[in-house]
Amino acid sequence: MLKCVKQTFPLSTSTLANGLRVAINHDPWVPGVAVNLWYDVGSSDEQRGRTGFAHLFEHLMFSGSANVANGEFDTIMQQVGGHSNASTNFDCTNYYEVVPASAVELALWLEADRLSTLLERVDQTNLDTQRDVVKEEKRQSHDNVPYGDAFEHLLALTFPADHPYAHLPIGSMADLDDATLDDVHQFFRRYYRPDNLIVSLAGAIEPDRGLELVNHYLGEVAMAPTNPRPTVAALPAMTALSRQEVVASVPQDVIYLTWRIPPISDPGNDALNIWLSVISGSMTSRLTEGLVRTNLADSVDCYDLGLNRGNSVVVATAACVEGVSPEQLEEAMSSLWEQAINQGPTAVELDRAKRLEDLQYLSDCASTRSRAEHIGAAWALFNDADEINHHLDDIHALTTDAVAQAASQWLRPEQRAVLTYRRSA
Amino acid sequence: MRPRPDITAPLSWQFPTPQQSTLSSGIEVWHYRLPGQYVVTARLIIELPLSVEQPQLEGISSLTARCLAEGTIDHPGLSFASAIENLGAQATGAAGNSTVQVTLEAPVTSFGQALPLLAEMTMSPALADDDTDRLKVSRLAEIGQQESHGPYLASTALRQCLLGADSRLTRPAGGLSASVAALSGTEVRDFHQRHYGPRDAILVIAGDLEHDQVEAYAQASLGSWKSATSAISPAPVRPGPGRRAIIDRPGAVQADLAFGWFGIDQADRRWAALQVACTIVGGSFTSRINHRLREELGYTYGVSLEAMPFRQGGLIYLTAATRTEVALAAVAEIMDLLALKQAFTADEVSQAINYMRRSAPLLFDTAESVAGQAASLAAGRLPIDQVSRYLEELANVSAAQAMDAFTSLVTPASASIIAVAEAGGLGASETTAPWLQVPVAPLA
């Protein structure tokens, strides 16, 4: 019997008096420290007519604060040899710095300054410039690439128009144009507060020292009255098969299928994800064997978007081999999908998927940057910072029956929506 | 608000030094023991330059490498992938400019069982007709995907003009449609037989494993490999004529701009100084061009400037995507900043040096990244302590050296420039795009 790897990451957690949560993973083998800030705000919090705002706001967080000039954040990072960035998702906004251990205090000071005093510096010029930058980002990532609007269509097929997940974090050009400085002030006050933030450190820092530093710099940020996020009602699986076809100048015909599933924090979510791995996660998975090796699809991929408010979404996508129509591919895929649902995974398939999850997860956790992010995400999404230390145990405890049952409840072919891209003549 | 904390200089750091040994087959082993890294990365680097491909069979090296994991003589068809995946491991092959690299990732607990499978796919792959045909079709589809992206079209056009027309490197490693479409299993098997062998090969292994274990695994897996391949050196690359052009991409909502120059390799004495200069001019977030185009003008999401070394010579690329209507203004801004009318200041230079020297330890904190860097040293035939040497050299680069290195290689007049955009929207004329009227000037 092959041994499994058991890696334990030491973890200390604490909640400061102002509500800020702190997690520290000490790693004696690395020279640097990753500082990760997870704010519980994302595009799903945006109001109608203000899509794209959470992401635009993220850009403004680099435009200076009371004691840091516009652009100085990045200059300081460069001077210390650190790297930093940020991303805005449906459910969260994430900032990180990876710095030499000698500069962790400076990184925390920078974060404290912008969390305390951003509004003292942000002005119309910053807003206008970053609005233009974000619009270029949208053009570069979505509007100027084939299939760049796929997710916009997929979300519209999967959620009602007024649902928080019905639009993408990048938003619309018109809404970006409408964003005002007043929106910036309101958004900051509503969401950028210590009790809406998790700070995770991973790397060359002792837990006591890490906690002392976070408390020293971020512990003094004023508390704000509690203002919890509204709950988003869970939607059932889709029942009426909705379809959309896009005819565009794309290099290949491609099909995208989606399913509404329970949120990522639902206890059944692991079973659904391992089922996706059984059918598409590797060279031996069912769809790779049944579609790619039979020359119907050029590629196939299935994944969970990892959403957490009411629902998440599974996306399955496959590109047609030249001469195969989207209809043929969808029919073949649906047939294999149904067969896999009806049969459930075999013990061998499940074991293989678990081992590949070991590899993927341990690879993800190998760097301090992604490890700090994992810890913050697990605390925010599952209310369990220590999930990093039992995730693989949870995966290995899954049985073929549990996996088959979850898939047959949530991923039946008739519960899908379909988006087809067809090459224009 | 607390006062801004001072920082102390970070502890000195060196890229890890591997334990080295040589297998009976002649393969050199570089072992990086990295405590706490429970996923082991192994990379076998085989000397095999793309220039050995016959012109009508271009793409064959890449196709052969991609087919390695599709089955072996002992594990035909999917039984090979099953054997690897049952160990919780993954293996792939890929062809680069001068080497083929076969990569294995496996948890420490199964690495000893997985390494023989890396050896098997390298030494005795099946390369069955079904698999070569399927991956050939996949490569043809990939070409279609790549050519539908503006940045790819711009960088490909640049490569074609920056290198001499006789160079294999003017064309993609994976080959173009005409030659790929002509490939067959027979030719792939023949290519493998003639060119895969232990001569000059290097096996990099990084992860939390003891050296004795690594040596035993490597010897058992690859110690007996014999092959009569002959030594091949990559063909030298020469500068091409350069070009300035607008490539029409109907429907594009951005212009993909690419500037390029023929560059240098890492053995050149200007290498460290050039890196400092590139970081200041366009290679970092705070660089002059990114600051101007993104943070002051809002023209772009970002700019990049990079020196890419070959074994001999190299390329220097600057790229940016802007909305169509400001593209020509962006070109003018870039040309203005490339002229270095303001010499590098001591602050700019020290900031760039600090950034590169201090960030290096943070970039190499996983087995995968250490193995990747080691493989790049092996592929470049560079000394094993090259990273540490380079970091030392960086420390001593002066503003004058950075200026000299940059201006000896990069000037506005010597820039090849490609803009991939909806041509009608650019409004190019003699006034708005004077650079289009002037041929690329050779460097003095």
mmCIF file of C-alpha atoms in Angstrom, chain B residues 21-29 111 115-116 119 123 203 205 211-226:
data_model
loop_
_atom_site.group_PDB
_atom_site.id
_atom_site.type_symbol
_atom_site.label_atom_id
_atom_site.label_comp_id
_atom_site.label_asym_id
_atom_site.label_seq_id
_atom_site.Cartn_x
_atom_site.Cartn_y
_atom_site.Cartn_z
ATOM 1 C CA SER B 21 27.109 12.965 -8.914
ATOM 2 C CA THR B 22 27.420 11.135 -12.222
ATOM 3 C CA LEU B 23 25.482 7.998 -13.158
ATOM 4 C CA SER B 24 27.015 5.055 -15.021
ATOM 5 C CA SER B 25 25.254 6.291 -18.133
ATOM 6 C CA GLY B 26 27.130 9.585 -17.891
ATOM 7 C CA ILE B 27 24.094 11.618 -16.811
ATOM 8 C CA GLU B 28 25.012 14.305 -14.298
ATOM 9 C CA VAL B 29 22.741 14.532 -11.259
ATOM 10 C CA PHE B 111 9.083 9.515 -5.791
ATOM 11 C CA LEU B 115 11.327 8.091 -11.184
ATOM 12 C CA PRO B 116 11.652 4.757 -13.078
ATOM 13 C CA ALA B 119 13.123 6.985 -17.240
ATOM 14 C CA MET B 123 14.145 5.839 -22.990
ATOM 15 C CA LEU B 203 18.996 15.270 -14.084
ATOM 16 C CA ILE B 205 16.033 16.714 -8.498
ATOM 17 C CA HIS B 211 21.178 12.470 -1.266
ATOM 18 C CA ASP B 212 21.870 8.743 -0.823
ATOM 19 C CA GLN B 213 18.253 7.988 -1.687
ATOM 20 C CA VAL B 214 18.315 10.287 -4.704
ATOM 21 C CA GLU B 215 21.497 8.777 -6.038
ATOM 22 C CA ALA B 216 20.179 5.243 -5.654
ATOM 23 C CA TYR B 217 16.868 6.065 -7.348
ATOM 24 C CA ALA B 218 18.611 7.884 -10.207
ATOM 25 C CA GLN B 219 21.191 5.151 -10.772
ATOM 26 C CA ALA B 220 18.535 2.441 -10.771
ATOM 27 C CA SER B 221 16.337 4.391 -13.196
ATOM 28 C CA LEU B 222 18.731 6.022 -15.628
ATOM 29 C CA GLY B 223 22.138 4.462 -14.884
ATOM 30 C CA SER B 224 21.972 1.901 -17.671
ATOM 31 C CA TRP B 225 20.723 4.154 -20.477
ATOM 32 C CA LYS B 226 22.872 3.742 -23.544
#
